[in-house]
XYZ file of C-alpha atoms in Angstrom:
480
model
C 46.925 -13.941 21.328
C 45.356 -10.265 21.879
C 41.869 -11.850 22.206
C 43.614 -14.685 24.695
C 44.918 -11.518 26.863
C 41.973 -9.566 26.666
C 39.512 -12.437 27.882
C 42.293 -13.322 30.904
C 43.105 -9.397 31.874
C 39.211 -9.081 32.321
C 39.360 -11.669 34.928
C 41.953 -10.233 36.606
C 40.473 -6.897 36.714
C 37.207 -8.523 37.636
C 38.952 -10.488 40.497
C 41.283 -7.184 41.450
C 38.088 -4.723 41.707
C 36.360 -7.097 43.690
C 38.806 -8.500 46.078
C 41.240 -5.883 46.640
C 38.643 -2.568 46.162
C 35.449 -4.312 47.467
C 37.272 -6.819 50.130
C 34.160 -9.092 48.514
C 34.654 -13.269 47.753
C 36.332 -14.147 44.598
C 32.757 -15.799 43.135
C 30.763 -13.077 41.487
C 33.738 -11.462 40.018
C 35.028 -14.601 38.672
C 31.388 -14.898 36.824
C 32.163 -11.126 35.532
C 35.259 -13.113 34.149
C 33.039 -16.208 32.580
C 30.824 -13.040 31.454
C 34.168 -11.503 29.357
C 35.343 -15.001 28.108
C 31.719 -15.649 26.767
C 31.882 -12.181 24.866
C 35.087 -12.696 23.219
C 33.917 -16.466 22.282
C 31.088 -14.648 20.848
C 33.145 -12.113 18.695
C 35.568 -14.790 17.640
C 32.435 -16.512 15.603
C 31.176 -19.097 18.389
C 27.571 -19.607 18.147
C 25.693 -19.499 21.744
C 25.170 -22.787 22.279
C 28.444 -23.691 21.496
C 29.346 -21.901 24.260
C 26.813 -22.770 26.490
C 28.047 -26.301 25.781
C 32.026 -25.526 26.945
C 30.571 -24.309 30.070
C 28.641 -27.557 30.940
C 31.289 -29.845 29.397
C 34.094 -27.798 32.052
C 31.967 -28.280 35.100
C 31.478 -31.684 34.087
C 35.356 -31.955 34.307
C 35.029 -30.952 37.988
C 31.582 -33.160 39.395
C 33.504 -36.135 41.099
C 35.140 -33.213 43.098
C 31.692 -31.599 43.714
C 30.971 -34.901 44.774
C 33.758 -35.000 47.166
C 33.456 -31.684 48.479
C 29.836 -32.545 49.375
C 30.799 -35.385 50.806
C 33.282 -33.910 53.018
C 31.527 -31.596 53.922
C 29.180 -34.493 55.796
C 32.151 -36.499 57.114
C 33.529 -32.915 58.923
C 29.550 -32.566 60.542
C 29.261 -36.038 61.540
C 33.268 -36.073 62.977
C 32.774 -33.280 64.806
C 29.424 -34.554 66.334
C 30.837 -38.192 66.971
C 33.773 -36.217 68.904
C 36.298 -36.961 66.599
C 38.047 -34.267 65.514
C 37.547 -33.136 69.216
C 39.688 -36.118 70.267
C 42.116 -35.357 67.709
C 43.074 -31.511 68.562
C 42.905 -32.755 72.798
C 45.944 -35.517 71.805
C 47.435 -33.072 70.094
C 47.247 -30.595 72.649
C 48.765 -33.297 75.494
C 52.700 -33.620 73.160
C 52.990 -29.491 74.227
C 56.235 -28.957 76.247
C 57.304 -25.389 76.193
C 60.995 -26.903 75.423
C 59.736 -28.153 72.129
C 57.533 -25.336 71.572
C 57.630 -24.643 67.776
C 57.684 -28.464 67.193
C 54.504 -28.659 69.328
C 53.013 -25.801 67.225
C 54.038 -26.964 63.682
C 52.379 -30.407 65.014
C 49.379 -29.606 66.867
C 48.629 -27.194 63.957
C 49.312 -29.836 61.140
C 47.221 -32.267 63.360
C 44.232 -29.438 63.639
C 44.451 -28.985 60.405
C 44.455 -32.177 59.135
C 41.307 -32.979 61.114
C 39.502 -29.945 59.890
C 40.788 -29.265 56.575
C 40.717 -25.771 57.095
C 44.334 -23.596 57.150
C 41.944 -20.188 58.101
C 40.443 -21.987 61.120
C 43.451 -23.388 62.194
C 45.145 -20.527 62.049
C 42.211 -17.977 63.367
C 41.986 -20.689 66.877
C 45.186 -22.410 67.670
C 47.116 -19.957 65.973
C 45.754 -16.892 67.906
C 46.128 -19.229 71.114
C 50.009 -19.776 69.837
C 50.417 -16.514 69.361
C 49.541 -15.822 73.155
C 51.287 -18.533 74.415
C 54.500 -17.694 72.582
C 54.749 -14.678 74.219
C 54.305 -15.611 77.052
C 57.512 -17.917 76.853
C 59.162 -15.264 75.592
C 59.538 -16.563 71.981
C 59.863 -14.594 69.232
C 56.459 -13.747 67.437
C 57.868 -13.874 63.806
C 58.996 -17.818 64.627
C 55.923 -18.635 66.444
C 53.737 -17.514 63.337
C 56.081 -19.085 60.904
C 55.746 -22.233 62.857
C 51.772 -21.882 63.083
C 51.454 -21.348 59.202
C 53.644 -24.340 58.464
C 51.435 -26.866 60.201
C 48.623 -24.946 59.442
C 49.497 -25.630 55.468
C 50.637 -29.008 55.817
C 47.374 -30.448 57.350
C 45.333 -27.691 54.667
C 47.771 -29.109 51.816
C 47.453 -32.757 52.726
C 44.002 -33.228 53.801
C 41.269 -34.794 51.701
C 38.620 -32.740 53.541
C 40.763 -29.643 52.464
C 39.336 -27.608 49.277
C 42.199 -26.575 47.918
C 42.995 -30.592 48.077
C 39.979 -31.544 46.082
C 40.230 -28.760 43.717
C 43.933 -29.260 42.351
C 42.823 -32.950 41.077
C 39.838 -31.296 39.882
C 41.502 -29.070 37.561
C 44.098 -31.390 36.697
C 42.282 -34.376 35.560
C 42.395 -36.982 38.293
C 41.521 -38.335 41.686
C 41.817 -36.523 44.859
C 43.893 -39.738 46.518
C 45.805 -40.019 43.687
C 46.586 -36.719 44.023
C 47.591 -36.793 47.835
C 49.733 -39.538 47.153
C 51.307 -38.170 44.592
C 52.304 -34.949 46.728
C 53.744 -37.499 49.791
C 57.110 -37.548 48.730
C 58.314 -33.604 48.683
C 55.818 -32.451 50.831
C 57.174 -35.198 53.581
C 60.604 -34.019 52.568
C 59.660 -30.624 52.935
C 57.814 -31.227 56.252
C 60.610 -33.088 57.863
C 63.346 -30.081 57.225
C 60.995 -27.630 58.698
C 61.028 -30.202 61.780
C 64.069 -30.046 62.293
C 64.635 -26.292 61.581
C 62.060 -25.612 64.378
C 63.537 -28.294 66.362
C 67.062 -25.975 66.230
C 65.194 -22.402 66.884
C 62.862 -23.471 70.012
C 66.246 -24.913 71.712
C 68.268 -21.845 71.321
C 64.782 -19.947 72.034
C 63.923 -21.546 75.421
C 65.972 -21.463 78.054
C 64.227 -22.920 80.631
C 61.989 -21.598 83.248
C 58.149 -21.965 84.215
C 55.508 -21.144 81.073
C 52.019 -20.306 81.660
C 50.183 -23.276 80.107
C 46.679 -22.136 81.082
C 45.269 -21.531 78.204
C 46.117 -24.557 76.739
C 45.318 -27.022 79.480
C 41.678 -24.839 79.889
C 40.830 -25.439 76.276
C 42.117 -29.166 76.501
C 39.816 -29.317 79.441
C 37.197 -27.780 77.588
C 36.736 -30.721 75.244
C 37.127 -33.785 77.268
C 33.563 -34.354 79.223
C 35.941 -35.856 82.061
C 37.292 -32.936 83.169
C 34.053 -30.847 82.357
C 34.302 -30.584 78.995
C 31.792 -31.001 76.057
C 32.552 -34.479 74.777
C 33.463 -37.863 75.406
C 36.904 -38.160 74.622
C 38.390 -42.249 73.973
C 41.131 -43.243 72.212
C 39.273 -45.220 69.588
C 37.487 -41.823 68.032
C 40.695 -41.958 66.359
C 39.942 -44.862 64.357
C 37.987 -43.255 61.527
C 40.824 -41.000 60.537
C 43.283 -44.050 60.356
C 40.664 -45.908 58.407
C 40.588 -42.892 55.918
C 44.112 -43.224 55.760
C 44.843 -46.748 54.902
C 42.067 -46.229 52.298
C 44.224 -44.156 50.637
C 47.277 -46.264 50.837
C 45.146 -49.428 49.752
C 43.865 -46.917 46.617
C 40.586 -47.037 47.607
C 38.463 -44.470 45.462
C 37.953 -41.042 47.160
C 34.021 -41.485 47.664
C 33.905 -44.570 49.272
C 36.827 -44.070 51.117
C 35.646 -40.673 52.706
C 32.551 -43.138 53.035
C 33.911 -45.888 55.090
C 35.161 -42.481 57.747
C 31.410 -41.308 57.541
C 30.084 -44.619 58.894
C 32.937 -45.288 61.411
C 33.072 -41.687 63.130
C 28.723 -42.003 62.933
C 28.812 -45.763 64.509
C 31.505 -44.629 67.183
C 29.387 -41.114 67.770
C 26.615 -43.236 68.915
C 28.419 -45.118 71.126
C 30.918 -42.471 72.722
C 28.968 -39.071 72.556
C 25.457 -39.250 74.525
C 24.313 -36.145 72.483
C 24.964 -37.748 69.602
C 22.135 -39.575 67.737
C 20.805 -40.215 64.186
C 18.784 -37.044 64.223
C 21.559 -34.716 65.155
C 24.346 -36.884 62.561
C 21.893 -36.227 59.736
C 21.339 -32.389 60.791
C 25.139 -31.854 61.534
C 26.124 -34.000 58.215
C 23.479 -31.681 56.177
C 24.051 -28.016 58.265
C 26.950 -28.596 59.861
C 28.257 -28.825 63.754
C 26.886 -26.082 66.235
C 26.800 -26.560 70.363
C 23.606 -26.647 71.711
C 22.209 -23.713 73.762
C 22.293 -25.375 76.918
C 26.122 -26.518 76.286
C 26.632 -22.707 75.076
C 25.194 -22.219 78.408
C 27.654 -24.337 80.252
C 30.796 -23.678 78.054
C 30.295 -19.433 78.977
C 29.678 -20.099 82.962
C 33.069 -22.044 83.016
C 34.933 -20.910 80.422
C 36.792 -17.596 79.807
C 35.436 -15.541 76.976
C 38.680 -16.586 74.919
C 38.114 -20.152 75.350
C 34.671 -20.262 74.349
C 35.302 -18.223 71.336
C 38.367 -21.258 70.216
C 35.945 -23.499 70.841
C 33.125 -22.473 68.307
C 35.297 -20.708 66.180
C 37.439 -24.047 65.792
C 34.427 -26.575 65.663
C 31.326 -25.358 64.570
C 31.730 -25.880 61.078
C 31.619 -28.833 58.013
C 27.773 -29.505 56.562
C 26.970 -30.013 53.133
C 25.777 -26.569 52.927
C 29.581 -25.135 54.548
C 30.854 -26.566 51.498
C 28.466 -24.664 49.209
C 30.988 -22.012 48.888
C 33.605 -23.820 47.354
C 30.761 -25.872 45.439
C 29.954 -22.975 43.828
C 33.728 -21.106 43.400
C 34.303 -24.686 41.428
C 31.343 -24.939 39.413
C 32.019 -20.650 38.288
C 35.784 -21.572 37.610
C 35.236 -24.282 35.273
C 32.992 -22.474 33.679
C 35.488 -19.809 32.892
C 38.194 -22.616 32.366
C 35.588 -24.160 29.458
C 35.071 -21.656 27.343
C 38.833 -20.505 27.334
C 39.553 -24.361 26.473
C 37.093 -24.729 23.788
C 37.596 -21.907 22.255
C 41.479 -22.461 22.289
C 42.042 -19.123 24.464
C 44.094 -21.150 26.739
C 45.748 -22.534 23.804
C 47.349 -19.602 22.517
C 48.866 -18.543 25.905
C 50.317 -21.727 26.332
C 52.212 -21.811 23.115
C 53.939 -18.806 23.649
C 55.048 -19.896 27.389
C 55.930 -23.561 26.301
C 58.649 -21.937 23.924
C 60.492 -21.618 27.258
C 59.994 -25.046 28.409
C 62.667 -27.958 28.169
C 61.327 -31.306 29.494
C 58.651 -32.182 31.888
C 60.689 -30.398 34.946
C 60.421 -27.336 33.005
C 56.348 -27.748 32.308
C 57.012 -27.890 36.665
C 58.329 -25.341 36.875
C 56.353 -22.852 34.348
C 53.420 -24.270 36.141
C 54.563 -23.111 39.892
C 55.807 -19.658 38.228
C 52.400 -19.498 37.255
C 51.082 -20.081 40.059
C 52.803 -17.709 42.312
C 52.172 -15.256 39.478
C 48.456 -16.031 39.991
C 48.849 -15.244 43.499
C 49.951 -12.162 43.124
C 47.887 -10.438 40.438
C 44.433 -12.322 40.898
C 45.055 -12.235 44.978
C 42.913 -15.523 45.526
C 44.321 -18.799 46.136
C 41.508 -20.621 44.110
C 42.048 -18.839 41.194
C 45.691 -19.818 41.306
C 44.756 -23.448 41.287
C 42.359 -22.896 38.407
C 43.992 -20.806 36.080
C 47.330 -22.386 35.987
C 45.141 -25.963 36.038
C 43.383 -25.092 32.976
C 46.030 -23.603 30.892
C 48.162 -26.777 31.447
C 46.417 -29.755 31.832
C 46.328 -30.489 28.315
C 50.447 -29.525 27.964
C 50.913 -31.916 30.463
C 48.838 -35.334 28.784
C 50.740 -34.017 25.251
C 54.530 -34.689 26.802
C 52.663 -37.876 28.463
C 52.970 -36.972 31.843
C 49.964 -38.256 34.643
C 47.468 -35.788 35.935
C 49.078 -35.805 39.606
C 52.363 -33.987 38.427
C 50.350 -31.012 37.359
C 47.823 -31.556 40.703
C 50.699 -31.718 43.253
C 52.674 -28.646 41.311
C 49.309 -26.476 41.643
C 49.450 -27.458 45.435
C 52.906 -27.253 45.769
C 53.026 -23.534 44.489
C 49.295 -22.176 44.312
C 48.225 -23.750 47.894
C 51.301 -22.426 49.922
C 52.530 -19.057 48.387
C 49.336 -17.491 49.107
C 50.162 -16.866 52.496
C 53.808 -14.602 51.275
C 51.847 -12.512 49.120
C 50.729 -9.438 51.509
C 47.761 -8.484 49.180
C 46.544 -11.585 48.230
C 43.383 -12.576 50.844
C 44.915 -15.406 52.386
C 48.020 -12.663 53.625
C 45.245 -10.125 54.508
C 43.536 -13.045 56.429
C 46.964 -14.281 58.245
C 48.219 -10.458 59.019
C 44.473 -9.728 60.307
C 44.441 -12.895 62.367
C 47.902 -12.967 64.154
C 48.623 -9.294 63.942
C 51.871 -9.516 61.878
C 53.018 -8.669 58.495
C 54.269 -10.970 55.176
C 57.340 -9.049 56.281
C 57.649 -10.375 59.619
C 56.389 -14.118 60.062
C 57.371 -14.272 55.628
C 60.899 -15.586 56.461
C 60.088 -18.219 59.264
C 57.128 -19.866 56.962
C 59.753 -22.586 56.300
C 57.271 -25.049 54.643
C 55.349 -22.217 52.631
C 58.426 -21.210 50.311
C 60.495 -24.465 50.681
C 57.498 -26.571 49.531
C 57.807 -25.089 45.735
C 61.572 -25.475 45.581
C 61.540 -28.914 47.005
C 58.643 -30.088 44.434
C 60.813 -28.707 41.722
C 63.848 -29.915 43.145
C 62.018 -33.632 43.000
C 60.881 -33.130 39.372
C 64.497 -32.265 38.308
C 65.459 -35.976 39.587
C 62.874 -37.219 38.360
C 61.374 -38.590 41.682
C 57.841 -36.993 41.132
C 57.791 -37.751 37.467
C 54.667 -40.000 36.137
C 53.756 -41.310 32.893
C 50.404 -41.572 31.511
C 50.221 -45.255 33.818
C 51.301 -43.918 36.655
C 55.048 -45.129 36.419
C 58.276 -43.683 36.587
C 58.762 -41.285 33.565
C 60.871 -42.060 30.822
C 61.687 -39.940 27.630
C 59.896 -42.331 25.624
C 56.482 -41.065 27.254
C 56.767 -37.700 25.741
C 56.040 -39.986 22.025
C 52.687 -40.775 23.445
């Protein structure tokens, strides 16, 4: 157990000197963590290349998500290009009524962030253009943030283009659409209270009265080529996400699912968007989306400074290389997560917690505690996916329970408490962004602390519970 403590406290002082001290990303130090774990294997008695093995048989754990990420990473290029997610943020943008502002917000935000899979880039465009908006309807700014993070986590939490999305499955042991799935029940439960909550605030918030929509309508302008904008906007751009979507309700695999949206947004991209052609879907797919100079060129004699900077901020992203990062934060975290596996590290922590679990709903809910605990002492929402993932994921196969109960806890807790802890990077990032303190918008991110207490809530009845086949869980399982 001392060894155990001594290879995970490295980590988090690795993670802690780098993050909080150094403000630097999470990968290096988390290799000064792989570093420790691979000294103490080496003082327990483990020969080198037994070692060296762990390492390559824990990223090997994590390749189909690679995979995915990669993959992603070309479908967000080639959307983006095809006008896609364009024509998803403009419909979005047309439901905004200043009566049903913070419904607007939670959905235009869920539907941004959906799209993108991004909660930071939702958040650091439409939410900064919220923000504004909200005060100048006279809302409060505490709600109107609340309201932006809770869409902004939804889409982030739900997406299959999200990271956090494909690393949860990663670390638990299955299938990304599995894994979203598996999450639809509480998180729609979870969704449709802070609907309604929102739905109560923004009518005792407005009171009538004429709002300054400008900003909105400019940047909705700004996209659709009809009213001067930058791309073709139709209807039927919104196929591919649909088709991505009843993929995953036929249980289509993740790759050729993500696939089929690939060839749909390319084949419409070359029909809607004039810029668009197979030169520019295989640079975009590969680098990633940027405007051209001469649309730069255009966007800054007609747009205001504010616009422009939403625009690029929001879409010039996805690539196979924007998804190196998290490429890379997976491969380094499964590295870690191997050699604390093999050499039963893990294994020793776990015994001592499980002596305070009873049942499956109690592996839930040591598994969320975790991950919130993760949050807060290694400040890094990845790391609270992986950690937690890695100590439990065998725990949960030995009481016979599927993968996806472990995935959707890690997104039910890890994902979504991030944002209420004011040290850890995503607070920094959210306090930074919309000038406002944990303190402040903390209490009105309904879906960020109801999401954990709903998933447990759901495990307690049972309603989340799996067996090893995917069915219902029965007492039984825990035999196999």
């Amino acid at each position: 157990m001392i060894e155990a403590l001594i290879s995970l406290g490295f980590l988090v002082l690795a993670l802690y000197v780098g993050i909080m001290i150094f403000e630097v990303d999470p990968h290096v130090p988390m290799f000064i963590g792989v570093i420790g774990a691979a000294l103490m294997a080496l003082w327990l008695g483990y020969k080198w290349e037994e070692i060296e093995k762990s390492m390559m048989d824990g990223i090997y754990k994590a390749l189909q998500s690679v995979c995915i990420l990669i993959i992603v990473g070309v479908l967000i290029g080639v959307w983006i290009n095809a006008g896609v997610v364009p024509a998803m943020v403009y419909y979005g943008l047309k439901i905004l009524h200043p009566a049903i502002f913070f419904i607007a917000t939670v959905l235009i935000c869920s539907i941004t962030s959906l799209a993108t899979g991004t909660s930071w880039g939702t958040m650091g465009t439409m939410g900064v253009a919220f923000m504004g908006i909200g005060f100048g309807l006279n809302m409060s700014p505490a709600m109107t943030a609340g309201a932006i993070l809770s869409g902004a986590y939804f889409g982030d939490k739900m997406s299959p283009l999200s990271d956090t999305t494909n690393l949860a499955p990663a670390m638990a042991g299955t299938d990304v659409m599995s894994h979203v799935k598996a999450m639809l029940v509480p998180t729609v439960i979870t969704y449709g209270i802070t609907l309604v909550v929102f739905g109560v605030l923004g009518a005792t918030q407005y009171h009538g009265g004429d709002a300054d929509m400008s900003r909105v309508v400019e940047f909705s302008n700004a996209l659709n080529a009809a009213n001067g904008g930058v791309f073709n906007i139709n209807p039927l751009l919104l196929l591919p996400p649909v088709i991505v979507i009843v993929a995953v309700a036929l249980k289509v695999p993740a790759i050729p699912g993500i696939t089929l949206g690939i060839l749909a947004g390319a084949v419409l991209g070359l029909i809607f968007q004039p810029s668009c052609d197979l030169g520019t879907l295989f640079t975009y797919g590969k680098d990633g989306f940027t405007f051209t100079k001469d649309t730069l060129d255009m966007m800054e004699t007609t747009l205001s400074p504010d616009t422009c900077y939403t625009m690029t901020r929001l879409l010039e992203t996805g690539g196979i290389m924007g998804m190196m990062s998290s490429v890379s934060m997976t491969i380094i975290a499964m590295m870690f997560g191997g050699i604390m596996e093999y050499t039963h590290q893990l294994e020793v922590i776990v015994n001592q917690l499980k002596k305070l679990v009873r049942g499956p709903a109690g592996l839930v809910t040591l598994t969320e505690a975790t991950c919130v605990v993760s949050n807060a002492v290694m400040p890094e929402q990845y790391i609270s996916i992986v950690v937690p993932g890695s100590m439990y994921a065998d725990e949960y196969r030995k009481m016979g329970l599927h993968p996806t109960v472990l995935s959707s806890a890690l997104e039910g807790a890890g994902t979504v408490t991030s944002a209420l802890i004011p040290w850890n990077t995503c607070g920094v990032f959210i306090s930074d962004t919309l000038k406002m303190g944990v303190a402040e918008y903390g209490p009105w991110a309904l879906f960020n602390w109801m999401m954990p207490i709903i998933n447990l809530v759901c495990a307690y009845v049972g309603v989340t519970l799996k067996d090893l086949d995917n069915k219902p869980f029965r007492k039984k399982a825990a035999k196999v």
